[in-house]
Short mmCIF file of C-alpha atoms and ligand atoms in Angstrom, two decimals:
data_model
loop_
_atom_site.label_atom_id
_atom_site.label_comp_id
_atom_site.label_asym_id
_atom_site.label_seq_id
_atom_site.Cartn_x
_atom_site.Cartn_y
_atom_site.Cartn_z
CA UNK A 138 19.91 14.25 -15.64
CA UNK A 139 17.85 12.25 -13.23
CA UNK A 140 20.98 10.66 -11.57
CA UNK A 141 20.99 10.57 -7.81
CA UNK A 142 17.36 12.04 -7.97
CA UNK A 143 16.85 10.73 -4.42
CA UNK A 144 19.60 13.02 -3.09
CA UNK A 145 17.83 16.16 -4.44
CA UNK A 146 15.42 18.49 -2.71
CA UNK A 147 11.65 18.26 -3.90
CA UNK A 148 12.11 21.87 -5.78
CA UNK A 149 15.27 20.55 -7.45
CA UNK A 150 13.20 17.40 -8.50
CA UNK A 151 10.46 19.70 -9.91
CA UNK A 152 13.08 21.82 -12.02
CA UNK A 153 14.74 18.48 -13.37
CA UNK A 154 11.38 17.35 -14.48
CA UNK A 155 10.78 20.69 -16.08
CA UNK A 156 14.26 20.84 -17.96
CA UNK A 157 13.79 17.51 -19.07
CA UNK A 158 10.46 18.44 -20.81
CA UNK A 159 7.94 16.78 -18.52
CA UNK A 160 6.41 19.91 -17.43
CA UNK A 161 5.10 22.67 -19.14
CA UNK A 162 5.73 26.31 -17.64
CA UNK A 163 2.31 26.84 -16.60
CA UNK A 164 2.44 23.42 -14.67
CA UNK A 165 5.88 23.96 -13.25
CA UNK A 166 4.81 27.56 -11.94
CA UNK A 167 1.53 26.17 -10.31
CA UNK A 168 3.53 23.38 -8.95
CA UNK A 169 6.28 25.26 -7.43
CA UNK A 170 4.14 27.86 -5.87
CA UNK A 171 2.09 25.12 -4.42
CA UNK A 172 -0.95 25.95 -6.26
CA UNK A 173 -1.83 22.30 -7.94
CA UNK A 174 -4.69 21.32 -5.49
CA UNK A 175 -7.64 19.46 -5.59
CA UNK A 176 -9.84 22.81 -5.05
CA UNK A 177 -12.98 21.02 -6.36
CA UNK A 178 -13.24 18.10 -3.87
CA UNK A 179 -16.70 19.47 -2.66
CA UNK A 180 -18.01 18.55 -6.03
CA UNK A 181 -16.72 15.33 -6.33
CA UNK A 182 -18.00 13.28 -3.36
CA UNK A 183 -21.18 13.36 -1.05
CA UNK A 184 -20.52 14.96 2.52
CA UNK A 185 -17.24 16.05 1.72
CA UNK A 186 -15.01 17.63 4.42
CA UNK A 187 -11.31 17.49 3.49
CA UNK A 188 -8.59 15.77 1.38
CA UNK A 189 -6.48 12.96 2.29
CA UNK A 190 -2.81 13.77 1.19
CA UNK A 191 -0.31 10.75 -0.14
CA UNK A 192 3.22 11.45 -1.22
CA UNK A 193 3.58 11.74 -4.86
CA UNK A 194 7.03 10.90 -6.17
CA UNK A 195 8.65 10.14 -9.51
CA UNK A 196 10.41 6.71 -10.15
CA UNK A 197 12.96 8.10 -13.16
CA UNK A 198 14.42 6.01 -16.10
CA UNK A 199 12.20 3.40 -17.00
CA UNK A 200 13.05 2.34 -20.47
CA UNK A 201 9.89 0.70 -22.18
CA UNK A 202 9.70 -0.17 -25.78
CA UNK A 203 12.47 2.05 -26.78
CA UNK A 204 11.24 5.24 -24.79
CA UNK A 205 12.30 6.61 -21.49
CA UNK A 206 9.56 7.36 -18.96
CA UNK A 207 9.65 9.22 -15.43
CA UNK A 208 7.00 7.58 -13.54
CA UNK A 209 4.70 9.37 -10.96
CA UNK A 210 3.89 7.14 -8.18
CA UNK A 211 1.52 7.81 -5.18
CA UNK A 212 2.43 5.76 -2.08
CA UNK A 213 2.49 6.03 1.50
CA UNK A 214 5.11 3.08 1.79
CA UNK A 215 8.54 4.27 2.23
CA UNK A 216 10.55 1.99 0.13
CA UNK A 217 8.34 1.56 -3.06
CA UNK A 218 9.67 4.03 -5.32
CA UNK A 219 13.26 3.50 -4.38
CA UNK A 220 12.77 -0.17 -5.27
CA UNK A 221 11.12 0.66 -8.33
CA UNK A 222 13.71 3.17 -9.56
CA UNK A 223 16.45 0.69 -8.53
CA UNK A 224 14.73 -2.06 -10.91
CA UNK A 225 14.22 0.59 -13.54
CA UNK A 226 18.09 1.70 -13.62
CA UNK A 227 19.28 -1.85 -13.78
CA UNK A 228 17.11 -3.29 -16.34
CA UNK A 229 17.09 -0.22 -18.69
CA UNK A 230 20.80 -0.50 -18.75
CA UNK A 231 20.43 -3.71 -20.64
CA UNK A 232 17.77 -3.20 -23.27
CA UNK A 233 14.86 -2.02 -20.84
CA UNK A 234 11.16 -3.49 -20.78
CA UNK A 235 9.18 -4.78 -23.59
CA UNK A 236 5.31 -4.32 -23.22
CA UNK A 237 2.24 -4.80 -25.15
CA UNK A 238 -1.52 -4.61 -24.48
CA UNK A 239 -3.11 -6.15 -27.82
CA UNK A 240 -6.40 -4.70 -26.97
CA UNK A 241 -8.52 -3.09 -24.00
CA UNK A 242 -11.93 -4.33 -24.04
CA UNK A 243 -14.14 -3.96 -21.15
CA UNK A 244 -17.19 -6.42 -20.39
CA UNK A 245 -20.59 -5.70 -19.26
CA UNK A 246 -23.71 -8.11 -17.97
CA UNK A 247 -27.10 -7.78 -18.16
CA UNK A 248 -28.70 -10.41 -16.19
CA UNK A 249 -32.33 -11.65 -16.76
CA UNK A 250 -34.32 -14.16 -14.67
CA UNK A 251 -37.52 -13.81 -16.91
CA UNK A 252 -36.37 -14.01 -20.88
CA UNK A 253 -37.17 -15.08 -24.19
CA UNK A 254 -34.25 -17.84 -25.12
CA UNK A 255 -35.01 -17.98 -28.60
CA UNK A 256 -34.75 -14.18 -29.11
CA UNK A 257 -31.25 -14.30 -27.11
CA UNK A 258 -29.94 -17.29 -28.90
CA UNK A 259 -30.50 -15.35 -32.21
CA UNK A 260 -29.68 -11.97 -31.00
CA UNK A 261 -29.04 -9.33 -33.69
CA UNK A 262 -25.88 -7.82 -32.54
CA UNK A 263 -26.03 -5.19 -35.18
CA UNK A 264 -29.28 -3.93 -34.12
CA UNK A 265 -28.14 -3.07 -30.61
CA UNK A 266 -24.74 -1.69 -31.67
CA UNK A 267 -26.87 0.96 -33.76
CA UNK A 268 -28.88 1.77 -30.36
CA UNK A 269 -25.96 1.98 -28.42
CA UNK A 270 -24.60 4.39 -31.04
CA UNK A 271 -27.77 6.53 -30.39
CA UNK A 272 -27.38 6.28 -26.78
CA UNK A 273 -23.40 7.11 -26.30
CA UNK A 274 -22.55 8.66 -29.68
CA UNK A 275 -19.44 10.35 -28.39
CA UNK A 276 -17.64 6.92 -27.87
CA UNK A 277 -18.45 6.18 -31.53
CA UNK A 278 -17.01 9.34 -32.78
CA UNK A 279 -13.92 8.33 -30.82
CA UNK A 280 -13.75 5.13 -32.89
CA UNK A 281 -14.97 2.94 -30.04
CA UNK A 282 -18.06 1.23 -29.10
CA UNK A 283 -19.44 -2.31 -28.72
CA UNK A 284 -17.25 -5.01 -30.52
CA UNK A 285 -19.31 -8.09 -29.46
CA UNK A 286 -22.25 -9.14 -27.68
CA UNK A 287 -22.98 -12.98 -26.53
CA UNK A 288 -25.13 -14.83 -24.09
CA UNK A 289 -24.69 -17.37 -21.46
CA UNK A 290 -26.94 -19.11 -19.25
CA UNK A 291 -26.65 -19.81 -15.66
CA UNK A 292 -29.42 -22.26 -13.93
CA UNK A 293 -32.48 -19.99 -14.44
CA UNK A 294 -30.63 -16.90 -15.47
CA UNK A 295 -29.65 -15.60 -18.67
CA UNK A 296 -26.79 -12.97 -19.01
CA UNK A 297 -26.22 -10.86 -21.89
CA UNK A 298 -22.79 -9.92 -22.11
CA UNK A 299 -21.80 -6.50 -23.87
CA UNK A 300 -18.03 -6.12 -24.94
CA UNK A 301 -16.90 -2.34 -25.39
CA UNK A 302 -13.98 -0.63 -26.53
CA UNK A 303 -14.04 2.49 -24.52
CA UNK A 304 -10.86 3.83 -26.00
CA UNK A 305 -8.92 6.24 -23.62
CA UNK A 306 -11.49 6.15 -20.85
CA UNK A 307 -11.83 3.37 -18.12
CA UNK A 308 -15.41 3.34 -19.45
CA UNK A 309 -17.43 2.40 -16.24
CA UNK A 310 -20.05 4.90 -16.81
CA UNK A 311 -20.12 4.75 -20.47
CA UNK A 312 -20.70 0.90 -20.12
CA UNK A 313 -23.40 1.26 -17.37
CA UNK A 314 -25.34 3.95 -19.49
CA UNK A 315 -25.22 1.87 -22.33
CA UNK A 316 -26.29 -1.48 -20.44
CA UNK A 317 -29.18 0.12 -18.55
CA UNK A 318 -30.55 1.56 -21.96
CA UNK A 319 -30.54 -1.92 -23.74
CA UNK A 320 -31.83 -3.72 -20.53
CA UNK A 321 -34.80 -1.07 -20.44
CA UNK A 322 -35.46 -1.97 -24.18
CA UNK A 323 -35.39 -5.69 -23.48
CA UNK A 324 -37.83 -5.13 -20.71
CA UNK A 325 -40.49 -3.70 -23.14
CA UNK A 326 -40.13 -7.14 -25.01
CA UNK A 327 -41.30 -8.85 -21.76
CA UNK A 328 -37.83 -9.92 -20.32
CA UNK A 329 -37.25 -9.02 -16.63
CA UNK A 330 -34.07 -7.63 -15.69
CA UNK A 331 -32.19 -8.71 -12.49
CA UNK A 332 -29.30 -6.27 -13.09
CA UNK A 333 -27.18 -4.38 -15.45
CA UNK A 334 -23.81 -3.59 -14.77
CA UNK A 335 -20.01 -3.42 -15.98
CA UNK A 336 -17.70 -6.41 -15.04
CA UNK A 337 -14.40 -5.30 -13.29
CA UNK A 338 -12.97 -8.83 -14.63
CA UNK A 339 -10.43 -7.30 -17.31
CA UNK A 340 -9.54 -10.56 -18.98
CA UNK A 341 -10.22 -9.06 -22.39
CA UNK A 342 -7.51 -6.34 -21.39
CA UNK A 343 -4.34 -8.13 -20.61
CA UNK A 344 -0.75 -6.56 -20.75
CA UNK A 345 2.40 -8.81 -21.08
CA UNK A 346 5.87 -7.21 -20.32
CA UNK A 347 9.15 -8.64 -19.85
CA UNK A 348 12.88 -7.80 -19.50
CA UNK A 349 16.01 -9.76 -19.98
CA UNK A 350 19.03 -9.32 -17.78
CA UNK A 351 22.67 -11.00 -17.84
CA UNK A 352 23.03 -12.76 -14.63
CA UNK A 353 26.01 -10.93 -13.63
CA UNK A 354 23.95 -7.58 -13.50
CA UNK A 355 21.71 -9.16 -10.67
CA UNK A 356 24.54 -9.33 -7.90
CA UNK A 357 23.88 -7.42 -4.77
CA UNK A 358 25.39 -6.58 -1.39
CA UNK A 359 28.10 -9.23 -2.10
CA UNK A 360 25.71 -12.10 -3.16
CA UNK A 361 26.64 -13.50 -6.58
CA UNK A 362 24.32 -12.62 -9.52
CA UNK A 363 23.97 -16.21 -10.77
CA UNK A 364 22.84 -17.70 -7.48
CA UNK A 365 20.29 -14.74 -6.96
CA UNK A 366 18.85 -15.35 -10.39
CA UNK A 367 18.46 -19.17 -9.44
CA UNK A 368 16.91 -18.12 -6.08
CA UNK A 369 14.23 -15.79 -8.03
CA UNK A 370 13.19 -18.36 -10.24
CA UNK A 371 12.81 -20.63 -6.96
CA UNK A 372 11.16 -17.90 -5.46
CA UNK A 373 8.77 -17.50 -8.10
CA UNK A 374 8.06 -21.12 -8.20
CA UNK A 375 7.50 -21.45 -4.63
CA UNK A 376 4.74 -18.69 -4.71
CA UNK A 377 2.84 -20.95 -7.02
CA UNK A 378 2.53 -23.83 -4.43
CA UNK A 379 1.71 -21.44 -1.41
CA UNK A 380 -1.10 -19.06 -1.47
CA UNK A 381 0.23 -17.26 1.66
CA UNK A 382 3.35 -16.32 -0.56
CA UNK A 383 1.50 -15.75 -3.79
CA UNK A 384 -0.60 -13.17 -1.97
CA UNK A 385 2.44 -11.17 -0.71
CA UNK A 386 4.03 -11.62 -3.88
CA UNK A 387 1.14 -10.08 -6.02
CA UNK A 388 1.11 -7.48 -3.17
CA UNK A 389 4.44 -6.34 -3.80
CA UNK A 390 3.49 -6.00 -7.75
CA UNK A 391 0.38 -3.88 -6.65
CA UNK A 392 2.74 -1.55 -4.63
CA UNK A 393 3.90 -0.48 -8.20
CA UNK A 394 0.47 -0.89 -10.12
CA UNK A 395 -1.65 0.88 -7.85
CA UNK A 396 0.82 3.87 -7.08
CA UNK A 397 0.94 4.52 -10.88
CA UNK A 398 -2.94 4.06 -11.22
CA UNK A 399 -3.64 6.47 -8.06
CA UNK A 400 -1.01 8.98 -9.21
CA UNK A 401 -3.20 9.03 -12.71
CA UNK A 402 -6.39 9.52 -11.15
CA UNK A 403 -7.43 5.75 -11.86
CA UNK A 404 -10.15 3.46 -9.85
CA UNK A 405 -7.64 1.49 -7.73
CA UNK A 406 -10.67 -0.62 -6.28
CA UNK A 407 -11.53 -1.78 -9.74
CA UNK A 408 -7.92 -2.34 -10.83
CA UNK A 409 -7.08 -4.49 -7.66
CA UNK A 410 -10.36 -6.47 -7.83
CA UNK A 411 -9.83 -7.26 -11.43
CA UNK A 412 -6.10 -8.33 -10.89
CA UNK A 413 -6.60 -10.56 -7.66
CA UNK A 414 -9.70 -12.50 -9.60
CA UNK A 415 -7.42 -13.07 -12.80
CA UNK A 416 -4.46 -14.15 -10.66
CA UNK A 417 -6.59 -16.78 -8.76
CA UNK A 418 -3.89 -17.00 -5.82
CA UNK A 419 -1.13 -17.80 -8.56
CA UNK A 420 1.95 -15.24 -8.86
CA UNK A 421 1.22 -12.96 -11.78
CA UNK A 422 5.04 -12.83 -12.93
CA UNK A 423 7.03 -15.69 -14.18
CA UNK A 424 11.05 -15.96 -14.35
CA UNK A 425 13.41 -18.20 -15.94
CA UNK A 426 17.19 -18.63 -16.65
CA UNK A 427 17.94 -18.54 -20.38
CA UNK A 428 21.61 -19.19 -21.10
CA UNK A 429 23.11 -16.60 -18.83
CA UNK A 430 20.12 -14.19 -18.58
CA UNK A 431 17.38 -14.13 -16.38
CA UNK A 432 14.09 -13.39 -18.23
CA UNK A 433 11.31 -11.87 -16.08
CA UNK A 434 7.48 -11.55 -17.13
CA UNK A 435 4.22 -10.46 -16.10
CA UNK A 436 0.81 -10.99 -17.59
CA UNK A 437 -1.55 -8.74 -15.94
CA UNK A 438 -5.17 -7.41 -16.72
CA UNK A 439 -5.39 -3.57 -16.91
CA UNK A 440 -8.13 -1.41 -17.81
CA UNK A 441 -6.82 2.16 -17.11
CA UNK A 442 -7.99 5.37 -18.49
CA UNK A 443 -6.34 8.64 -19.41
CA UNK A 444 -9.50 10.84 -19.70
CA UNK A 445 -12.64 10.74 -17.82
CA UNK A 446 -13.64 9.88 -14.25
CA UNK A 447 -11.49 11.20 -11.58
CA UNK A 448 -8.83 12.21 -14.12
CA UNK A 449 -10.23 15.25 -15.66
CA UNK A 450 -11.42 16.75 -12.41
CA UNK A 451 -8.18 16.14 -10.62
CA UNK A 452 -5.26 18.56 -11.45
CA UNK A 453 -2.52 16.21 -9.60
CA UNK A 454 -3.82 13.30 -11.92
CA UNK A 455 -3.48 15.69 -15.19
CA UNK A 456 0.21 16.43 -13.83
CA UNK A 457 0.99 12.94 -13.79
CA UNK A 458 -0.23 12.28 -17.18
CA UNK A 459 1.83 15.48 -18.01
CA UNK A 460 5.13 14.14 -16.41
CA UNK A 461 4.53 10.88 -18.63
CA UNK A 462 4.18 12.94 -21.74
CA UNK A 463 0.37 12.02 -22.22
CA UNK A 464 0.35 8.33 -23.06
CA UNK A 465 -2.93 6.76 -24.59
CA UNK A 466 -4.63 4.39 -22.45
CA UNK A 467 -2.88 1.31 -23.79
CA UNK A 468 0.74 3.13 -23.32
CA UNK A 469 -0.50 3.82 -19.61
CA UNK A 470 -1.33 0.00 -19.12
CA UNK A 471 2.22 -1.10 -20.55
CA UNK A 472 3.83 1.35 -18.26
CA UNK A 473 1.92 0.15 -15.18
CA UNK A 474 2.50 -3.30 -16.15
CA UNK A 475 6.40 -2.73 -16.41
CA UNK A 476 6.27 -0.90 -13.10
CA UNK A 477 4.66 -3.91 -11.40
CA UNK A 478 7.45 -6.40 -12.81
CA UNK A 479 10.02 -4.08 -11.64
CA UNK A 480 8.55 -3.87 -8.21
CA UNK A 481 8.26 -7.62 -7.98
CA UNK A 482 11.87 -8.04 -9.33
CA UNK A 483 13.27 -5.58 -6.69
CA UNK A 484 11.53 -7.40 -3.69
CA UNK A 485 12.48 -10.92 -4.81
CA UNK A 486 16.03 -9.79 -5.72
CA UNK A 487 16.11 -8.48 -2.03
CA UNK A 488 14.33 -11.34 -0.42
CA UNK A 489 16.68 -13.96 -1.71
CA UNK A 490 19.90 -11.85 -0.99
CA UNK A 491 20.18 -9.52 1.78
CA UNK A 492 16.35 -9.23 3.03
CA UNK A 493 13.94 -6.29 2.62
CA UNK A 494 14.19 -4.82 5.88
CA UNK A 495 17.67 -3.29 5.51
CA UNK A 496 16.65 -1.33 2.48
CA UNK A 497 12.83 -0.61 3.72
CA UNK A 498 13.84 0.52 7.19
CA UNK A 499 16.57 3.08 6.19
CA UNK A 500 13.55 4.75 4.75
CA UNK A 501 11.07 3.79 6.93
CA UNK A 502 12.99 5.44 10.08
CA UNK A 503 12.21 8.89 8.73
CA UNK A 504 8.53 8.21 9.03
CA UNK A 505 9.48 6.49 12.60
CA UNK A 506 11.30 9.79 13.50
CA UNK A 507 8.23 12.16 12.78
CA UNK A 508 5.58 10.08 14.35
CA UNK A 509 8.16 9.98 17.37
CA UNK A 510 7.69 13.81 17.48
CA UNK A 511 11.07 14.49 15.95
CA UNK A 512 11.60 17.55 14.01
CA UNK A 513 12.12 17.46 10.18
CA UNK A 514 15.25 19.52 10.22
CA UNK A 515 16.77 16.96 12.64
CA UNK A 516 16.27 13.83 10.59
CA UNK A 517 19.78 13.42 9.13
CA UNK A 518 20.95 13.96 12.87
CA UNK A 519 18.78 11.39 14.15
CA UNK A 520 19.40 8.94 11.59
CA UNK A 521 23.39 9.12 11.89
CA UNK A 522 22.85 8.44 15.81
CA UNK A 523 20.30 5.78 15.16
CA UNK A 524 22.81 4.21 13.04
CA UNK A 525 25.48 3.62 15.94
CA UNK A 526 22.61 2.03 18.18
CA UNK A 527 22.45 -2.01 18.19
CA UNK A 528 18.61 -1.90 18.64
CA UNK A 529 16.86 0.17 16.35
CA UNK A 530 13.32 0.94 17.48
CA UNK A 531 10.66 3.26 18.39
CA UNK A 532 12.01 3.67 22.10
CA UNK A 533 15.53 4.33 20.77
CA UNK A 534 14.50 6.89 18.47
CA UNK A 535 12.49 8.63 21.44
CA UNK A 536 15.67 8.40 23.56
CA UNK A 537 17.65 10.20 20.80
CA UNK A 538 15.07 13.01 20.07
CA UNK A 539 14.64 13.51 24.02
CA UNK A 540 18.84 13.74 24.30
CA UNK A 541 18.61 16.30 21.19
CA UNK A 542 15.91 18.42 23.25
CA UNK A 543 18.37 18.67 26.14
C1 LIG B 177 6.07 -5.19 0.84
O1 LIG B 177 5.16 -4.11 0.73
C2 LIG B 177 5.85 -5.86 -0.47
C3 LIG B 177 6.98 -7.37 -0.42
O2 LIG B 177 6.43 -8.13 0.88
C4 LIG B 177 6.51 -8.01 -1.61
C5 LIG B 177 7.34 -9.62 -1.56
O3 LIG B 177 7.24 -9.97 -0.66
O4 LIG B 177 7.27 -10.33 -2.78
C6 LIG B 177 8.29 -7.05 -0.27
#
């Protein structure tokens, strides 16, 4: 059904999503009539004047834990969805991805500079859980709430850590409300609060994802699969040695991760801060050859939500979740980890064979043509002429456009 999806028009792509039951009749009608818009933007931020639009597309055919997903991705980078789709296709033909997020927990910190150490050393967690239940009853009704509290001392500071199960929400507001309420109560006991705030370090929300591909399935543009597999392993090893490379390696992963998170209305700054701190300049992926297979793995901290925050107020974020057939938060995190892994696999596979410019520029030329003043209706014609030119740059594109104008 999604075969040669890239060759379809946007309207045909929407039709295909509807026929595959990724879209309800109502959403389909709103989308096709151009009525799915962020009309309440003025209520969402201070001093709002307009909205910034980013293309949202679909990477079809991600086979994850035995189910197919059509993954919405919001990105301005031309080759990101093409790369994710290509990896998804190859990997899904050979058993797909396995992914698991054992738990999703967020951590908050209440930092004191004046405190009673004996009280903190014997803190009665149950009392504070009961208090949090009073402060934020709805998360307890949904089966979540505080799961742990512990104390650490740093020089003259004491930090009370609060671990929370925020269920299907990302949970920042929920956590901060609970932290401030607890901190205020402790101030009544003579403690002096320096600050109370959620941490974006999501080590307790790790997702593991992996795939296994026969080496012959890796061959590309005349390069032998076995050689590509071995070079992918080496490229990953190299990223462990050189922070200039590991940063770019992980940027490629985030091309996919952030695009899905953004499409689903999540806080991408929180996500990226967490991932980069966790990575500590090391690659987030790992590759090895097992018999005649390439095994690819990713370990990534993800605390994404499917309710609350910018999701419930943004019709496009809701559309993305509908396309994913309404995953819960764990499932969304698992899908996103697989997209990150797929994106990295696509980048490494291209880098160690024909390079990335060939595929990337093929898609980027379209944007260059538009930026140079070319008409959308002439893109195919301009691309055809560009293909024949020995030097393909902005000046060549301008020349072709001017020739066509004459
Ligand atoms: C480009 O956006 C991402 C890559 O540079 C990632 C990588 O080098 O692994 C292609």
